[in-house]
Structure formats: structure tokens, C-alpha cells
Amino acid sequence: MDLTKISSPSFLKSLDNEQLKELSEDIRSFLIEKGSVTGGHIGPNLGVVELTIALHKTFNSPEDKFLWDVGHQAYVHKILTGRADQFDTLRQFKGLCGFPKRIESEHDVWEAGHSSTSLSAAMGMATARDLQNKKNYVIPIIGDGALTGGMALEAMNHIGHEKTNMIVILNDNEMSIAPNVGALHNVLGKLRTHGKYNKAKDDVEFLLKKIPAVGGMIAGTAERVKDSLKYLLVSGVFFEEMGFTYLGPIDGHNFEALEENLKNAKKMDGPVLLHVITKKGKGFKPAENDKIGTWHGTGPYKMETGDIIKSSSKAPSWSGLIAETARKLAREDSRIVAITPAMPVGSKLEGFASEFPNRMIDVGIAEQHAATMAAGLAAEGMKPFLVIYSTFLQRAYDQVLHDICRQKLNVVIGIDRSGLVGADGETHQGVFDISFLRHMPNMVIMMPKDENEGQHMVKTAFDYADGPIAIRYPRGNGLGVPLDDELKSIPIGSWEVLKAGTQAAILTFGTTIPMSMQAAAELEQAGISVEVINARFIKPLDGDMLRQLQQRNIPIITVEESMLQGGFGSAVMEFYNENDLTATIKRIGIPDMFIEHGDVNLLLNEINVTSDAIVKLVEKTINQENRYIPS
């Protein structure tokens, strides 16, 4: 079938199961082919092909609302709603988004890039439906990994209490990104192995109906027998105790089973949870056999073999460098414990885990718990290393502020994927952490210029004993600089001059240092002498150097790959204001907007964070200051 001819999912209504199976194979081939070029979340989408088709056949989108949690498994949904012809642009600049996007289609009713939000949003939509006397269905699709998030459990508690009409699809593939952990995951495991539960329950109910009605005592006994059977066959009957009607487990690749159970769910009052078992990566052996999450999200690959097309850079990845430096220090300090919320693979902590299995803690998708657990460890004299993506750290804002900073606890926060991350887009861009961490009392924030300084910053962080300290580092590979054999601490709040100059100063750090150095070189050729300073400590600032710059009476340009509002440039302006000092300060950074998906260099060019922009701003500022520029 030519998938690019699909304009809406309505055509599914007339297809029989054999035709649906053929369509499934066509979609899998399409995803494998397109993904080999663009990369993307291939494993999750291959696993939900039949489920997505069955949902669209049984329900009527967009009147009926599908909420995909996390959203990375919505490629099949996009194909069935008329967007297959755009898949060559998937996750590319100005192209198709890798997550549901409301402006893309009326069928995308909820946007998510973080997990565990679908049930709360679904409760809001269902409540709105009931208040408006509408009759549509609300169907959140949530994974077993996302279900462990605290927000999801809060929503389940509310939905079950209110008895809200809703059909929750639990897509259980035993993995989120990495293998799932936790007690709830174990409950689901027991449910998977007790697939005969519903049949046994039905059989008992049938037999009970044949008991003569000889009084309430027997009826009460019958109810207790049923309840006892529940607890015998399924430990805890977790979902029914939460107020849901539980259906399952169901083979998520069997159209007959899916259609029968979805139709049954439509007839039931109150919240229903349909437990669907799927195989992540189904139909593509490399993805099917993945046990550690490599195929959750990947770059381009060879379609014939599944070999990932790796970067040509010989420099270490930033995640690997930071994790391995922590591992090295952990050999000398038994107090160092690594904590991650479901990101052991992405943050390259496998080596740490293999060497120190008792000191590597994956809490699952539970960022808030991870942060407060780190605080508890620190309160008892340990040295917790909380490794977390920038975009997920914002989910633990209150815990970092209230539990870590307020108590001035020695937690080292490794902020992975800081700055623009590219293809995953606006839900994942790590550009807000400076703004939401900088105003927290007791917090230290730093970012290295290269890998060598990065490893020394890890040493600095673990040597620091006066409260929390965060080290930011970007996605991707380093610059390939030589690494010192001996690690050393860097004085807190100290900056360094990378290039001397007399007419202006560029203050920058991390990923924007190369473009700043390039701009300074171009300005030098034009006869303008510009100093470039590695402002590696974002908090605290280097007050001595800022005072010296003010005394020299030269304009200052701040450059950052983070939000301007509340960012590093704002901190510099605040410093001069608070110290009653006058200076000319111009800022380059990310404006007041969310940044879409695409190649990082294209995104930087789009928002005017480039070496050319720096050159023009320096020239303009010096002109405005009536400073002499040689012709």
C-alpha cells in the first residue's frame, strides 16, 4: 500500500484483519526505511503498529482523543493521519516533528516530550467533555515505564476516585528507554504471567450464579470468594484497587484480541485499563534484540544490518567523559554514589554500574524522587552524583530548591544535554537550566570549555564541600583535546582569559567559546582588538575580573547557548547594578521563545547566535561608543 496516499484513518473501517496485517507490514517496512536515513524513535514505534491501527479503526479521531505518552511512539499515528509523505523530513529543520504537534494535525490533541503527563491531561479533557455534555472517548496511551512516574500515579488516584469515563491503554513492552525498574514494574510482570486471570474470574462468576439465592450470607461469601481469587491469581490487583476495570493482559500484535477488548472497553462505565503486551522493535531484529535501550532513539543506521552510523569524531562523548571521570574518582572515594532517573545508557553510566553495582542507582522515570534521594544521601555524608538531562532536571525544580539547596547539601548534579540538542526539539532543548538554577541560594553552576577542563570540573565538584554544585555539559562529542593525567580542582568562581584584547570583551562559556574565538579572530583581521574570556563559572561570577573590565571602560558582549531571560548575561548586568558600577553590556543568546527541532547549527543560525552575529554586535557597539575602528 502506498502510505503517502493516506489522508485520514477512516479507510481502516472497511479493512478486514488480513488487510490490516498487510498494512502493518507495509508500515514497518516504511518506518525501517525512513528511520535508516533520519534516525528517530524506531523501537517504540515498531512495537505499537497493530495497537495504533486497532485504535484508529475502533475509535474516531479527532473526535475521540488519543493522548500519546511520551509521544515518541506516535509515528504510526502520524502515518495513519496523513503525514507519511513528510517522513523524509522527520526531526529535520522545518520538517516533521518527532513528537505529536498540535499545529501539525487536528489528530494531535496533546503534545508531550516528557513522560507521565497523559493521564492528568486526559482527566482534564474528560472533565471538559462531561461539563460540555459531549460523548466522545478519551484514550491516553501510556507505557509501563511512564506509569511509574509520580504524576501518573497521582492522576490514576484521581481518575479512579471520580470514576471518570476513560479508556487507558497500558502499552507494556517491559522497557521505557532502559529496562524498567521498581515495584510497579514487578506487579506488571506478575500480571503478564497470569494471563488466565480474567477467564478464571469469569468462570467463578458463572458458577456463583448457579448457587441458590438462600440469603445474604451466601452472597457475601460469594463476593469474598471472588476477591480471594483476585488476590490468589494477581498479586495486589493493583489497578482494580485504584478504581479501574482491568482488562488483560492482551497480545498487542493480535488484531482479533485488540478489537474485541477495545469494543468491550467502549461499553463499560468508569475508567478502564487495557493492559496490552507489545514487543519493542517488532519486525526488525536489531531493535527486537535490544536489551539496553540502544534502539529506543537512534541516529541513521544501515537498514540491511542495523549497524548504527556513528559520528566520525574520535573525541570522547561528553556524557562518557563525565561519567568515566566520576568512575575514576569513585575508586578513591567510597562515598560517591551515582543516581539517574532511567538514563543509565544515555548518560553513559554503564561502566560505573558494572564496577560499582551497589553504588549505581537507577530510580526509573522519577526525577523528583531522584533529587530528594540524592539529598538524603548527602545528609548522611555520602557524595551523590545526580546525573540527569537538562530537560528532565526542570521536572525536579522544587526538590533541587527545597530539599538540596535550602539544606545546603553536597549534591553534585551532572546536567547532561545542556544547550540545544537538535532533533528532539523544543521539549528537549536544554536551555532553561541556568535560568531556573541561578536564582537558587547556595547553588554553584559551571560549564567547561573542553574535555580536559571538563574532567577537572568533575574533580572540582567532588572536592567541593559547601553545598550543591552543578556541571553542565552538552550533547555529542568533545573537541578532541589532550587530557591531563592528573586531575585538579579549579578555584570556584574563577574565569580565564583565552585571548587578550583592548577594545571589547566577549564573556562566554562552553559550546559558544569556539564561535566567540572565531569572531575575535575575524575582528582582529579588521583591526579590532577583542578579549575573549572563558566565564566557566556561571555562578558565582568572577567579581574581580568584572571589576577590572569595568575599570578598563570597554564594552562587554555576553554570549550563551541558553535563555537570555535569567541567564548568564542577566547575571553580569545584575552584578554591575548591585555594585553601582556602570558598563556597556550587550547580550547574545536564546530569545523568549521555544526552539524547534533541527540541526543545532541551523537552529543557532535561525536565532542569530553565530560568530557573524558576534562580529556585527561588537562593531555596532564600538561604533555607538564612538570608539575608533581602523579602516
Short mmCIF file of N, CA, C and O in Angstrom, two decimals, residues 381-483:
data_model
loop_
_atom_site.label_atom_id
_atom_site.label_comp_id
_atom_site.label_asym_id
_atom_site.label_seq_id
_atom_site.Cartn_x
_atom_site.Cartn_y
_atom_site.Cartn_z
N GLY A 381 26.25 12.03 54.71
CA GLY A 381 27.69 12.04 54.47
C GLY A 381 28.17 11.40 53.19
O GLY A 381 29.38 11.31 52.95
N MET A 382 27.26 10.96 52.33
CA MET A 382 27.66 10.39 51.04
C MET A 382 27.90 11.53 50.04
O MET A 382 27.59 12.69 50.31
N LYS A 383 28.44 11.16 48.88
CA LYS A 383 28.70 12.14 47.81
C LYS A 383 27.86 11.76 46.59
O LYS A 383 28.36 11.16 45.63
N PRO A 384 26.58 12.08 46.59
CA PRO A 384 25.71 11.68 45.47
C PRO A 384 26.02 12.45 44.19
O PRO A 384 26.25 13.66 44.21
N PHE A 385 26.02 11.72 43.09
CA PHE A 385 26.23 12.28 41.76
C PHE A 385 24.93 12.08 41.00
O PHE A 385 24.65 11.00 40.49
N LEU A 386 24.10 13.12 40.96
CA LEU A 386 22.80 13.07 40.30
C LEU A 386 22.99 13.41 38.83
O LEU A 386 23.21 14.56 38.46
N VAL A 387 22.89 12.39 37.97
CA VAL A 387 23.13 12.57 36.54
C VAL A 387 21.78 12.63 35.84
O VAL A 387 21.01 11.66 35.88
N ILE A 388 21.49 13.75 35.19
CA ILE A 388 20.14 13.97 34.68
C ILE A 388 20.18 14.92 33.49
O ILE A 388 20.97 15.87 33.48
N TYR A 389 19.39 14.65 32.48
CA TYR A 389 19.32 15.54 31.33
C TYR A 389 18.77 16.90 31.78
O TYR A 389 17.89 16.98 32.62
N SER A 390 19.24 17.95 31.15
CA SER A 390 18.77 19.29 31.47
C SER A 390 17.25 19.39 31.37
O SER A 390 16.58 19.93 32.25
N THR A 391 16.67 18.84 30.31
CA THR A 391 15.23 18.94 30.11
C THR A 391 14.43 18.20 31.18
O THR A 391 13.29 18.55 31.47
N PHE A 392 15.04 17.18 31.80
CA PHE A 392 14.35 16.44 32.86
C PHE A 392 14.64 17.02 34.24
O PHE A 392 13.85 16.82 35.17
N LEU A 393 15.73 17.75 34.36
CA LEU A 393 16.03 18.38 35.65
C LEU A 393 14.96 19.40 36.02
O LEU A 393 14.63 19.58 37.19
N GLN A 394 14.38 20.05 35.02
CA GLN A 394 13.35 21.06 35.32
C GLN A 394 12.13 20.43 35.99
O GLN A 394 11.37 21.10 36.68
N ARG A 395 11.95 19.12 35.82
CA ARG A 395 10.84 18.43 36.47
C ARG A 395 11.09 18.30 37.99
O ARG A 395 10.16 18.02 38.75
N ALA A 396 12.33 18.44 38.40
CA ALA A 396 12.68 18.31 39.82
C ALA A 396 13.03 19.66 40.43
O ALA A 396 13.76 19.73 41.42
N TYR A 397 12.50 20.72 39.85
CA TYR A 397 12.82 22.07 40.32
C TYR A 397 12.60 22.23 41.83
O TYR A 397 13.47 22.68 42.56
N ASP A 398 11.44 21.83 42.29
CA ASP A 398 11.12 22.03 43.71
C ASP A 398 12.07 21.24 44.61
O ASP A 398 12.49 21.73 45.66
N GLN A 399 12.41 20.03 44.19
CA GLN A 399 13.27 19.19 45.02
C GLN A 399 14.69 19.76 45.09
O GLN A 399 15.33 19.72 46.15
N VAL A 400 15.19 20.28 43.96
CA VAL A 400 16.52 20.89 43.99
C VAL A 400 16.51 22.13 44.88
O VAL A 400 17.41 22.33 45.70
N LEU A 401 15.46 22.95 44.75
CA LEU A 401 15.37 24.17 45.55
C LEU A 401 15.14 23.85 47.03
O LEU A 401 15.88 24.30 47.90
N HIS A 402 14.11 23.08 47.30
CA HIS A 402 13.64 22.89 48.68
C HIS A 402 14.49 21.89 49.46
O HIS A 402 14.82 22.11 50.63
N ASP A 403 14.85 20.78 48.81
CA ASP A 403 15.49 19.69 49.54
C ASP A 403 17.01 19.72 49.46
O ASP A 403 17.69 19.30 50.39
N ILE A 404 17.55 20.22 48.34
CA ILE A 404 19.01 20.23 48.18
C ILE A 404 19.60 21.58 48.55
O ILE A 404 20.42 21.68 49.46
N CYS A 405 19.16 22.64 47.85
CA CYS A 405 19.77 23.96 48.07
C CYS A 405 19.45 24.53 49.45
O CYS A 405 20.32 25.06 50.13
N ARG A 406 18.19 24.41 49.86
CA ARG A 406 17.79 25.03 51.13
C ARG A 406 18.58 24.42 52.31
O ARG A 406 18.92 25.11 53.26
N GLN A 407 18.85 23.12 52.19
CA GLN A 407 19.61 22.47 53.26
C GLN A 407 21.12 22.49 53.03
O GLN A 407 21.88 21.94 53.81
N LYS A 408 21.51 23.12 51.93
CA LYS A 408 22.93 23.29 51.59
C LYS A 408 23.66 21.95 51.61
O LYS A 408 24.71 21.79 52.23
N LEU A 409 23.10 20.99 50.89
CA LEU A 409 23.65 19.64 50.88
C LEU A 409 24.60 19.45 49.70
O LEU A 409 24.39 19.99 48.61
N ASN A 410 25.62 18.65 49.95
CA ASN A 410 26.67 18.44 48.94
C ASN A 410 26.25 17.42 47.90
O ASN A 410 26.69 16.27 47.91
N VAL A 411 25.40 17.87 46.98
CA VAL A 411 24.98 17.04 45.86
C VAL A 411 25.67 17.56 44.60
O VAL A 411 25.64 18.76 44.32
N VAL A 412 26.29 16.66 43.86
CA VAL A 412 26.89 17.01 42.57
C VAL A 412 25.85 16.68 41.49
O VAL A 412 25.41 15.54 41.37
N ILE A 413 25.46 17.69 40.71
CA ILE A 413 24.45 17.49 39.67
C ILE A 413 25.14 17.54 38.31
O ILE A 413 25.70 18.57 37.91
N GLY A 414 25.13 16.43 37.60
CA GLY A 414 25.64 16.38 36.24
C GLY A 414 24.51 16.67 35.28
O GLY A 414 23.63 15.83 35.09
N ILE A 415 24.52 17.88 34.68
CA ILE A 415 23.40 18.28 33.80
C ILE A 415 23.77 17.92 32.36
O ILE A 415 24.43 18.68 31.65
N ASP A 416 23.36 16.75 31.96
CA ASP A 416 23.64 16.22 30.63
C ASP A 416 22.74 16.92 29.61
O ASP A 416 21.67 17.41 29.93
N ARG A 417 23.20 16.96 28.35
CA ARG A 417 22.42 17.57 27.25
C ARG A 417 22.09 19.03 27.52
O ARG A 417 21.01 19.50 27.18
N SER A 418 23.00 19.78 28.10
CA SER A 418 22.79 21.22 28.29
C SER A 418 22.98 21.94 26.97
O SER A 418 23.90 21.62 26.21
N GLY A 419 22.13 22.92 26.72
CA GLY A 419 22.18 23.64 25.44
C GLY A 419 21.23 23.00 24.45
O GLY A 419 20.39 22.15 24.79
N LEU A 420 21.33 23.41 23.20
CA LEU A 420 20.46 22.87 22.15
C LEU A 420 20.81 21.41 21.88
O LEU A 420 21.98 21.05 21.80
N VAL A 421 19.78 20.58 21.72
CA VAL A 421 20.02 19.16 21.49
C VAL A 421 19.65 18.73 20.08
O VAL A 421 19.95 17.60 19.69
N GLY A 422 18.95 19.59 19.32
CA GLY A 422 18.70 19.29 17.92
C GLY A 422 17.40 18.58 17.63
O GLY A 422 16.32 19.14 17.81
N ALA A 423 17.48 17.32 17.19
CA ALA A 423 16.35 16.65 16.55
C ALA A 423 15.15 16.43 17.46
O ALA A 423 14.02 16.37 16.99
N ASP A 424 15.35 16.30 18.77
CA ASP A 424 14.21 16.06 19.66
C ASP A 424 13.37 17.31 19.90
O ASP A 424 12.25 17.23 20.41
N GLY A 425 13.93 18.47 19.60
CA GLY A 425 13.12 19.67 19.55
C GLY A 425 12.82 20.34 20.87
O GLY A 425 13.50 20.14 21.87
N GLU A 426 11.75 21.15 20.85
CA GLU A 426 11.50 22.10 21.93
C GLU A 426 11.25 21.48 23.28
O GLU A 426 11.51 22.10 24.31
N THR A 427 10.76 20.24 23.33
CA THR A 427 10.54 19.62 24.63
C THR A 427 11.85 19.15 25.27
O THR A 427 11.87 18.85 26.46
N HIS A 428 12.91 19.08 24.49
CA HIS A 428 14.17 18.52 25.00
C HIS A 428 15.34 19.51 25.00
O HIS A 428 16.42 19.16 25.50
N GLN A 429 15.16 20.69 24.43
CA GLN A 429 16.28 21.64 24.40
C GLN A 429 16.69 22.00 25.83
O GLN A 429 15.87 22.43 26.64
N GLY A 430 17.98 21.82 26.13
CA GLY A 430 18.46 22.05 27.50
C GLY A 430 18.90 23.47 27.73
O GLY A 430 20.06 23.72 28.09
N VAL A 431 17.99 24.42 27.54
CA VAL A 431 18.37 25.83 27.53
C VAL A 431 17.79 26.63 28.70
O VAL A 431 17.99 27.84 28.78
N PHE A 432 17.11 25.95 29.62
CA PHE A 432 16.44 26.66 30.71
C PHE A 432 17.14 26.49 32.06
O PHE A 432 16.80 27.18 33.02
N ASP A 433 18.08 25.56 32.15
CA ASP A 433 18.60 25.20 33.48
C ASP A 433 19.35 26.35 34.16
O ASP A 433 19.28 26.50 35.39
N ILE A 434 20.07 27.18 33.40
CA ILE A 434 20.76 28.31 34.03
C ILE A 434 19.73 29.25 34.67
O ILE A 434 19.88 29.67 35.82
N SER A 435 18.67 29.52 33.93
CA SER A 435 17.66 30.47 34.41
C SER A 435 16.94 29.96 35.65
O SER A 435 16.60 30.74 36.54
N PHE A 436 16.70 28.64 35.74
CA PHE A 436 15.96 28.17 36.91
C PHE A 436 16.86 27.69 38.04
O PHE A 436 16.37 27.46 39.15
N LEU A 437 18.15 27.58 37.80
CA LEU A 437 19.07 27.23 38.89
C LEU A 437 19.79 28.43 39.48
O LEU A 437 20.12 28.45 40.66
N ARG A 438 20.02 29.44 38.64
CA ARG A 438 20.90 30.55 39.05
C ARG A 438 20.35 31.31 40.25
O ARG A 438 21.12 31.84 41.06
N HIS A 439 19.03 31.40 40.37
CA HIS A 439 18.47 32.17 41.48
C HIS A 439 18.36 31.36 42.77
O HIS A 439 17.86 31.87 43.77
N MET A 440 18.79 30.09 42.75
CA MET A 440 18.69 29.27 43.95
C MET A 440 19.88 29.56 44.88
O MET A 440 21.03 29.37 44.47
N PRO A 441 19.64 29.98 46.10
CA PRO A 441 20.74 30.20 47.03
C PRO A 441 21.56 28.93 47.23
O PRO A 441 21.03 27.82 47.18
N ASN A 442 22.86 29.11 47.42
CA ASN A 442 23.83 28.04 47.69
C ASN A 442 24.25 27.24 46.47
O ASN A 442 25.10 26.36 46.57
N MET A 443 23.66 27.50 45.30
CA MET A 443 23.99 26.72 44.11
C MET A 443 25.22 27.27 43.39
O MET A 443 25.37 28.48 43.23
N VAL A 444 26.10 26.37 42.96
CA VAL A 444 27.24 26.70 42.09
C VAL A 444 26.98 26.06 40.73
O VAL A 444 26.55 24.91 40.65
N ILE A 445 27.21 26.82 39.66
CA ILE A 445 26.98 26.32 38.29
C ILE A 445 28.23 26.57 37.45
O ILE A 445 28.75 27.69 37.43
N MET A 446 28.68 25.54 36.75
CA MET A 446 29.87 25.69 35.91
C MET A 446 29.70 24.90 34.62
O MET A 446 28.90 23.97 34.54
N MET A 447 30.48 25.30 33.61
CA MET A 447 30.46 24.60 32.33
C MET A 447 31.85 24.70 31.70
O MET A 447 32.41 25.79 31.59
N PRO A 448 32.41 23.57 31.27
CA PRO A 448 33.78 23.57 30.75
C PRO A 448 33.88 23.98 29.29
O PRO A 448 32.92 23.85 28.52
N LYS A 449 35.06 24.42 28.91
CA LYS A 449 35.32 24.82 27.52
C LYS A 449 35.68 23.61 26.66
O LYS A 449 35.50 23.63 25.44
N ASP A 450 36.23 22.57 27.28
CA ASP A 450 36.64 21.36 26.55
C ASP A 450 36.68 20.19 27.51
O ASP A 450 36.43 20.34 28.71
N GLU A 451 37.02 19.00 26.98
CA GLU A 451 37.01 17.80 27.80
C GLU A 451 38.01 17.84 28.94
O GLU A 451 37.75 17.33 30.04
N ASN A 452 39.19 18.42 28.68
CA ASN A 452 40.19 18.46 29.73
C ASN A 452 39.70 19.29 30.91
O ASN A 452 39.80 18.87 32.08
N GLU A 453 39.15 20.45 30.62
CA GLU A 453 38.59 21.26 31.70
C GLU A 453 37.38 20.54 32.31
O GLU A 453 37.12 20.66 33.51
N GLY A 454 36.67 19.78 31.50
CA GLY A 454 35.52 19.04 32.00
C GLY A 454 35.91 18.04 33.06
O GLY A 454 35.24 17.92 34.10
N GLN A 455 36.96 17.27 32.83
CA GLN A 455 37.36 16.28 33.83
C GLN A 455 37.84 16.96 35.11
O GLN A 455 37.60 16.47 36.22
N HIS A 456 38.49 18.13 34.96
CA HIS A 456 38.91 18.85 36.16
C HIS A 456 37.70 19.42 36.91
O HIS A 456 37.73 19.53 38.14
N MET A 457 36.64 19.76 36.18
CA MET A 457 35.43 20.26 36.85
C MET A 457 34.74 19.15 37.64
O MET A 457 34.15 19.40 38.70
N VAL A 458 34.80 17.91 37.14
CA VAL A 458 34.25 16.79 37.91
C VAL A 458 35.02 16.65 39.22
O VAL A 458 34.43 16.48 40.29
N LYS A 459 36.32 16.74 39.13
CA LYS A 459 37.16 16.71 40.34
C LYS A 459 36.79 17.87 41.27
O LYS A 459 36.65 17.70 42.49
N THR A 460 36.64 19.05 40.70
CA THR A 460 36.25 20.24 41.48
C THR A 460 34.93 20.00 42.21
O THR A 460 34.79 20.33 43.40
N ALA A 461 33.99 19.40 41.51
CA ALA A 461 32.65 19.18 42.07
C ALA A 461 32.70 18.25 43.27
O ALA A 461 32.06 18.50 44.30
N PHE A 462 33.46 17.17 43.17
CA PHE A 462 33.52 16.22 44.27
C PHE A 462 34.40 16.70 45.42
O PHE A 462 34.24 16.25 46.56
N ASP A 463 35.32 17.61 45.14
CA ASP A 463 36.13 18.20 46.21
C ASP A 463 35.35 19.28 46.97
O ASP A 463 35.67 19.58 48.12
N TYR A 464 34.37 19.87 46.30
CA TYR A 464 33.61 20.97 46.88
C TYR A 464 32.78 20.46 48.06
O TYR A 464 32.15 19.41 47.98
N ALA A 465 32.77 21.19 49.15
CA ALA A 465 32.09 20.71 50.36
C ALA A 465 31.21 21.76 51.00
O ALA A 465 30.94 21.72 52.20
N ASP A 466 30.74 22.72 50.18
CA ASP A 466 29.99 23.82 50.76
C ASP A 466 28.59 23.96 50.14
O ASP A 466 28.09 25.06 49.98
N GLY A 467 28.00 22.83 49.75
CA GLY A 467 26.66 22.88 49.19
C GLY A 467 26.58 22.22 47.82
O GLY A 467 27.53 21.57 47.37
N PRO A 468 25.47 22.39 47.12
CA PRO A 468 25.29 21.76 45.81
C PRO A 468 26.11 22.44 44.73
O PRO A 468 26.36 23.65 44.77
N ILE A 469 26.52 21.65 43.75
CA ILE A 469 27.31 22.17 42.63
C ILE A 469 26.90 21.43 41.36
O ILE A 469 26.75 20.21 41.37
N ALA A 470 26.68 22.18 40.30
CA ALA A 470 26.20 21.59 39.04
C ALA A 470 27.23 21.81 37.94
O ALA A 470 27.79 22.90 37.81
N ILE A 471 27.46 20.76 37.17
CA ILE A 471 28.32 20.88 35.99
C ILE A 471 27.47 20.60 34.75
O ILE A 471 26.85 19.54 34.63
N ARG A 472 27.41 21.59 33.87
CA ARG A 472 26.65 21.47 32.62
C ARG A 472 27.57 20.91 31.54
O ARG A 472 28.74 21.30 31.46
N TYR A 473 27.03 20.04 30.69
CA TYR A 473 27.81 19.59 29.53
C TYR A 473 26.85 19.24 28.40
O TYR A 473 25.71 18.84 28.63
N PRO A 474 27.30 19.44 27.15
CA PRO A 474 26.39 19.34 26.00
C PRO A 474 26.21 17.91 25.50
O PRO A 474 26.88 16.98 25.94
N ARG A 475 25.30 17.77 24.57
CA ARG A 475 25.13 16.51 23.86
C ARG A 475 26.27 16.35 22.86
O ARG A 475 26.83 17.33 22.39
N GLY A 476 26.61 15.12 22.54
CA GLY A 476 27.58 14.89 21.48
C GLY A 476 29.00 14.72 21.98
O GLY A 476 29.24 14.42 23.15
N ASN A 477 29.93 14.92 21.07
CA ASN A 477 31.34 14.69 21.36
C ASN A 477 32.08 15.96 21.70
O ASN A 477 31.68 17.05 21.32
N GLY A 478 33.21 15.78 22.41
CA GLY A 478 34.07 16.90 22.75
C GLY A 478 34.88 17.38 21.57
O GLY A 478 34.62 17.02 20.41
N LEU A 479 35.91 18.14 21.86
CA LEU A 479 36.74 18.76 20.81
C LEU A 479 37.94 17.91 20.43
O LEU A 479 38.62 18.20 19.46
N GLY A 480 38.24 16.89 21.23
CA GLY A 480 39.40 16.05 20.94
C GLY A 480 40.70 16.57 21.50
O GLY A 480 41.78 16.26 20.98
N VAL A 481 40.65 17.37 22.57
CA VAL A 481 41.86 17.92 23.15
C VAL A 481 42.56 16.87 24.01
O VAL A 481 41.93 15.92 24.49
N PRO A 482 43.88 17.00 24.22
CA PRO A 482 44.59 16.07 25.11
C PRO A 482 44.07 16.19 26.54
O PRO A 482 43.65 17.26 26.97
N LEU A 483 44.10 15.08 27.27
CA LEU A 483 43.63 15.05 28.65
C LEU A 483 44.80 14.92 29.61
O LEU A 483 45.70 14.10 29.41
#
